[in-house]
Amino acid sequence: MNHVYRFGGGVSEGGQDKALLGGKGANLDGMASIGLPVPPGFTISTPMCARFYDEGERFPDKLRGEVAQGIAHIESVTGKRFGDPGDPLLVSVRSGARVSMPGMMDTVLNLGLNDATVEGLAKASGDARFAWDSYRRFIQMYADVVLGLDHGAFEEALEIAKEDKGFVLDTEMAAEDWRTLVADYLALVEAEGGKPFPQDVHDQLWGAVGAVFGSWQSERAKVYRRINGIPGDWGTAVNVQAMVFGNMGDTSATGVAFTRDPAKGDRAYYGEFLINAQGEDVVAGIRTPQYLTRAAREAAGAKPASMEEAMPETFAELARVFDLLETHYRDMQDIEFTVERGKLWMLQTRSGKRTARAALKIAVDMAEEGLISRDEAILRVDPSALDQLLHPTLDPEAVRDVLVKGLPASPGAASGVAVFDSDTAERRAGLGEAVILVRTETSPEDIHGMHAAKGILTARGGMTSHAAVVARGMGRPCVSGAGSLSIDARARIARVGGREVREGDTITIDGSSGEVMAGEVATVQPQLSGDFGTLMGWADAARRMKVRANAETPLDARVAREFGAEGIGLCRTEHMFFEASRITAVREMILAENEMGRRAALAKLLPEQRADFAAIFEVMAGLPVTIRLLDPPLHEFLPHEDGDFADVAAATGVDVARLKRRAAELHEFNPMLGHRGCRLGVTYPEIYEIQAHAIFEAALSLEVAPVPEIMVPLVATKRELELMKAVIDKAAEAVFAEAGKRIDYLVGTMIELPRAALRAGDIAEAAEFFSFGTNDLTQTTLGVSRDDAARFLSTYVEQGIYARDPFVSLDIEGVGELVSLAAERGRAARPGIKLGICGEHGGDPASIAFCETVGLDYVSASPYRVPIARLAAAQAALTAREKA
């Protein structure tokens, strides 16, 4: 099997296979195949990354031979020789995983320069300043990426060199200045690293290839993969490509562009460029770039000429390429390009990262333009990204104390305390605080802080800087390029216009306007219409499974209906008992020593429960509502403070000492596996009897009768359910007889114990529905407490024991097999039994896809995740049809 695939110069060997070539390599191969101007190069495939680690980070001899052939290909197309002191070939070495991981892995540019070839480059280009600038960039990048030396030491040397000359900008440095700095850099490498900078270009190449493969296992890459659910065994490809230069004077430039607006989705070219610069200058935030189009420049009120104005002919060619690429890939593209002395070169294209708002608009627009089908539009939008649209934005009428205005880099709004480093952001967010990460500029090492933060603010960088791209991908609001903001990270303070923001001060950022405000600003609820409504309509037509909500208050139920819920899949009755007005009666019931005492306390709760159910039924008029009877361990309700015991004593007439003794009798060593769920109903059937009375009385009080589905929790045996069903049916008949009318209802159970899953055939003889309680089923199957697992689960995910946190995404191999088995056995015993899922997994797209394969009838999610579940269910149905 070959590991090297060539592209460019009329060659395209990789077949655009992302699994083999990585995303970048596949797209370079694709651009070459349609005749676009792509600098020639080759890709070392992703399987070699795994082999590199398996063989102790060594390269096989066969690969060295294939790489030599790849270099020969580049030489034949460019007419230059690698290491030639007269007119040297220079290459870039870049990573490229099968999915985009912006900024997470390493890149080396200008590779092939040394003390001899720099002279040849100066002579061949006729520009000594360009040659020595390229060499110092290469040394700095190679020292950082390959040799692991401190990047800051080289930045400091550069700043000292500029200060000595009285310069402010890099562009003021002349050829001799760069030559002097190169000597300083070479000495710095030897002093810091203990050996000279490598002069052999082949040693340079293999060092860079090893560093790119090595960056796959960097801490920042691991964090990014964990956050985004990217498997660690995918590996990265390495792309080696002839360098083209955007820093060869005023007819050269480099830029990053999107074929549509990645923030809003508008069909307009969006991007930035810099004249006389290299690619990293645009994305690193070191220089503030210029706009691509005249319209964008005018809208921003910027003065520097746009590319459309400064380079009209090249821009027109670029616009033609944009349209060609979008038509070819049938998606919005994120493009990197370089102009070398007036000639346009395409360096990269990939499907562009976008906000949820943009994803919706682009998918709907492309379907309506006929570029993709409606089904493809449904599959294009990441369901989890909808979360960005389902939460409040800043109230336009609210008073805003604006401190500074930057670039609106990622939409949305957030308030939180200002923090100035990523470790602090992660620590304070872990304590439950909302934080805003404030940085001069972000780097890939900030990934954990950006993930922890509610929003990101940077003083430098443009709309395509690292902070902007990563924030958009995460759905975090971001304001970048707030140039008048002076940040002192050591002192943990930011200054602007005579005002100060200290660490811990609350600020608000608006990623849609670029404004940064002091204090917290009021918010408004999102309006879900337009493109959202259109796509959701298409999704609802495509999906098979119903989508319900987990809700136990009228407010939750209303939100769920507004988001398209088709009923309630889990109404937890115990949450109703914790309200201050009724907790004393609940405690009175628990501490009672006989049935008479319990019934007296339950009689006080009956009107309250009836009113609760009636309010929820009214919101869900005509839709199914699954009500779980009392489930949690009794200790959760017990009084702990003397004042609480006194309240119960006053209500019951029983002295405090006796109540405390009774509480001690109820103590359990492992309450989660103790006296809870149906075990309460078996020992104290009057509890479930009164709850059933409340449910039926509430249902009969409404004009539009709901369909109550009464769920008995924690059932392990058929007999438990039979006993509880008899209690419920008896209560129903009593209420129906008194009211003189009847309604339909179902009695079923929650499958949350492994035994229940294994004996589902028996249980289905008594149950009219199963709802899989995957929160507890995961705990009882894995033997892991969800409340305590945070201490070790992240390590388990990093070590590959679990692909993802099993409480976030269903453990399909273990818990999933129990669900599948229970569904199969339940249907065999009772054809037509209703099957659903009501754990947190009901809002997780990967878990919903599994539910589709098992053939569940519905999923139930928290109200704000209902739209996510609707879209994920549609995608699961479409994927299943494609496979059928």
mmCIF file with all atom_site columns, C-alpha atoms in Angstrom, residues 258 262-263 270 353-356 388 408-411 462-478:
data_model
loop_
_atom_site.group_PDB
_atom_site.id
_atom_site.type_symbol
_atom_site.label_atom_id
_atom_site.label_alt_id
_atom_site.label_comp_id
_atom_site.label_asym_id
_atom_site.label_entity_id
_atom_site.label_seq_id
_atom_site.pdbx_PDB_ins_code
_atom_site.Cartn_x
_atom_site.Cartn_y
_atom_site.Cartn_z
_atom_site.occupancy
_atom_site.B_iso_or_equiv
_atom_site.pdbx_formal_charge
_atom_site.auth_seq_id
_atom_site.auth_comp_id
_atom_site.auth_asym_id
_atom_site.auth_atom_id
_atom_site.pdbx_PDB_model_num
ATOM 1  C CA . PHE A 1 258 ? -15.505 32.226 2.690  1.00 0.00 ? 258 PHE A CA 1
ATOM 2  C CA . PRO A 1 262 ? -19.983 32.203 8.013  1.00 0.00 ? 262 PRO A CA 1
ATOM 3  C CA . ALA A 1 263 ? -21.635 34.263 10.755 1.00 0.00 ? 263 ALA A CA 1
ATOM 4  C CA . TYR A 1 270 ? -16.544 37.243 3.145  1.00 0.00 ? 270 TYR A CA 1
ATOM 5  C CA . LYS A 1 353 ? -17.174 26.293 9.862  1.00 0.00 ? 353 LYS A CA 1
ATOM 6  C CA . ARG A 1 354 ? -20.260 28.395 10.483 1.00 0.00 ? 354 ARG A CA 1
ATOM 7  C CA . THR A 1 355 ? -22.600 29.502 13.206 1.00 0.00 ? 355 THR A CA 1
ATOM 8  C CA . ALA A 1 356 ? -25.920 27.736 13.673 1.00 0.00 ? 356 ALA A CA 1
ATOM 9  C CA . GLN A 1 388 ? -26.776 28.571 19.766 1.00 0.00 ? 388 GLN A CA 1
ATOM 10 C CA . PRO A 1 408 ? -18.196 40.951 15.586 1.00 0.00 ? 408 PRO A CA 1
ATOM 11 C CA . ALA A 1 409 ? -16.334 37.654 15.181 1.00 0.00 ? 409 ALA A CA 1
ATOM 12 C CA . SER A 1 410 ? -18.907 35.115 16.438 1.00 0.00 ? 410 SER A CA 1
ATOM 13 C CA . PRO A 1 411 ? -22.546 36.013 17.128 1.00 0.00 ? 411 PRO A CA 1
ATOM 14 C CA . GLY A 1 462 ? -9.493  39.719 12.631 1.00 0.00 ? 462 GLY A CA 1
ATOM 15 C CA . MET A 1 463 ? -12.662 37.902 11.661 1.00 0.00 ? 463 MET A CA 1
ATOM 16 C CA . THR A 1 464 ? -10.659 34.848 10.605 1.00 0.00 ? 464 THR A CA 1
ATOM 17 C CA . SER A 1 465 ? -8.237  34.801 13.542 1.00 0.00 ? 465 SER A CA 1
ATOM 18 C CA . HIS A 1 466 ? -7.849  31.693 15.694 1.00 0.00 ? 466 HIS A CA 1
ATOM 19 C CA . ALA A 1 467 ? -10.226 33.099 18.313 1.00 0.00 ? 467 ALA A CA 1
ATOM 20 C CA . ALA A 1 468 ? -12.924 33.845 15.739 1.00 0.00 ? 468 ALA A CA 1
ATOM 21 C CA . VAL A 1 469 ? -12.761 30.504 13.926 1.00 0.00 ? 469 VAL A CA 1
ATOM 22 C CA . VAL A 1 470 ? -12.685 28.370 17.064 1.00 0.00 ? 470 VAL A CA 1
ATOM 23 C CA . ALA A 1 471 ? -15.397 30.424 18.799 1.00 0.00 ? 471 ALA A CA 1
ATOM 24 C CA . ARG A 1 472 ? -17.737 30.071 15.825 1.00 0.00 ? 472 ARG A CA 1
ATOM 25 C CA . GLY A 1 473 ? -17.133 26.334 15.775 1.00 0.00 ? 473 GLY A CA 1
ATOM 26 C CA . MET A 1 474 ? -17.926 26.083 19.495 1.00 0.00 ? 474 MET A CA 1
ATOM 27 C CA . GLY A 1 475 ? -20.908 28.413 19.337 1.00 0.00 ? 475 GLY A CA 1
ATOM 28 C CA . ARG A 1 476 ? -19.267 30.865 21.726 1.00 0.00 ? 476 ARG A CA 1
ATOM 29 C CA . PRO A 1 477 ? -19.808 34.618 21.269 1.00 0.00 ? 477 PRO A CA 1
ATOM 30 C CA . CYS A 1 478 ? -16.546 36.348 20.362 1.00 0.00 ? 478 CYS A CA 1
#
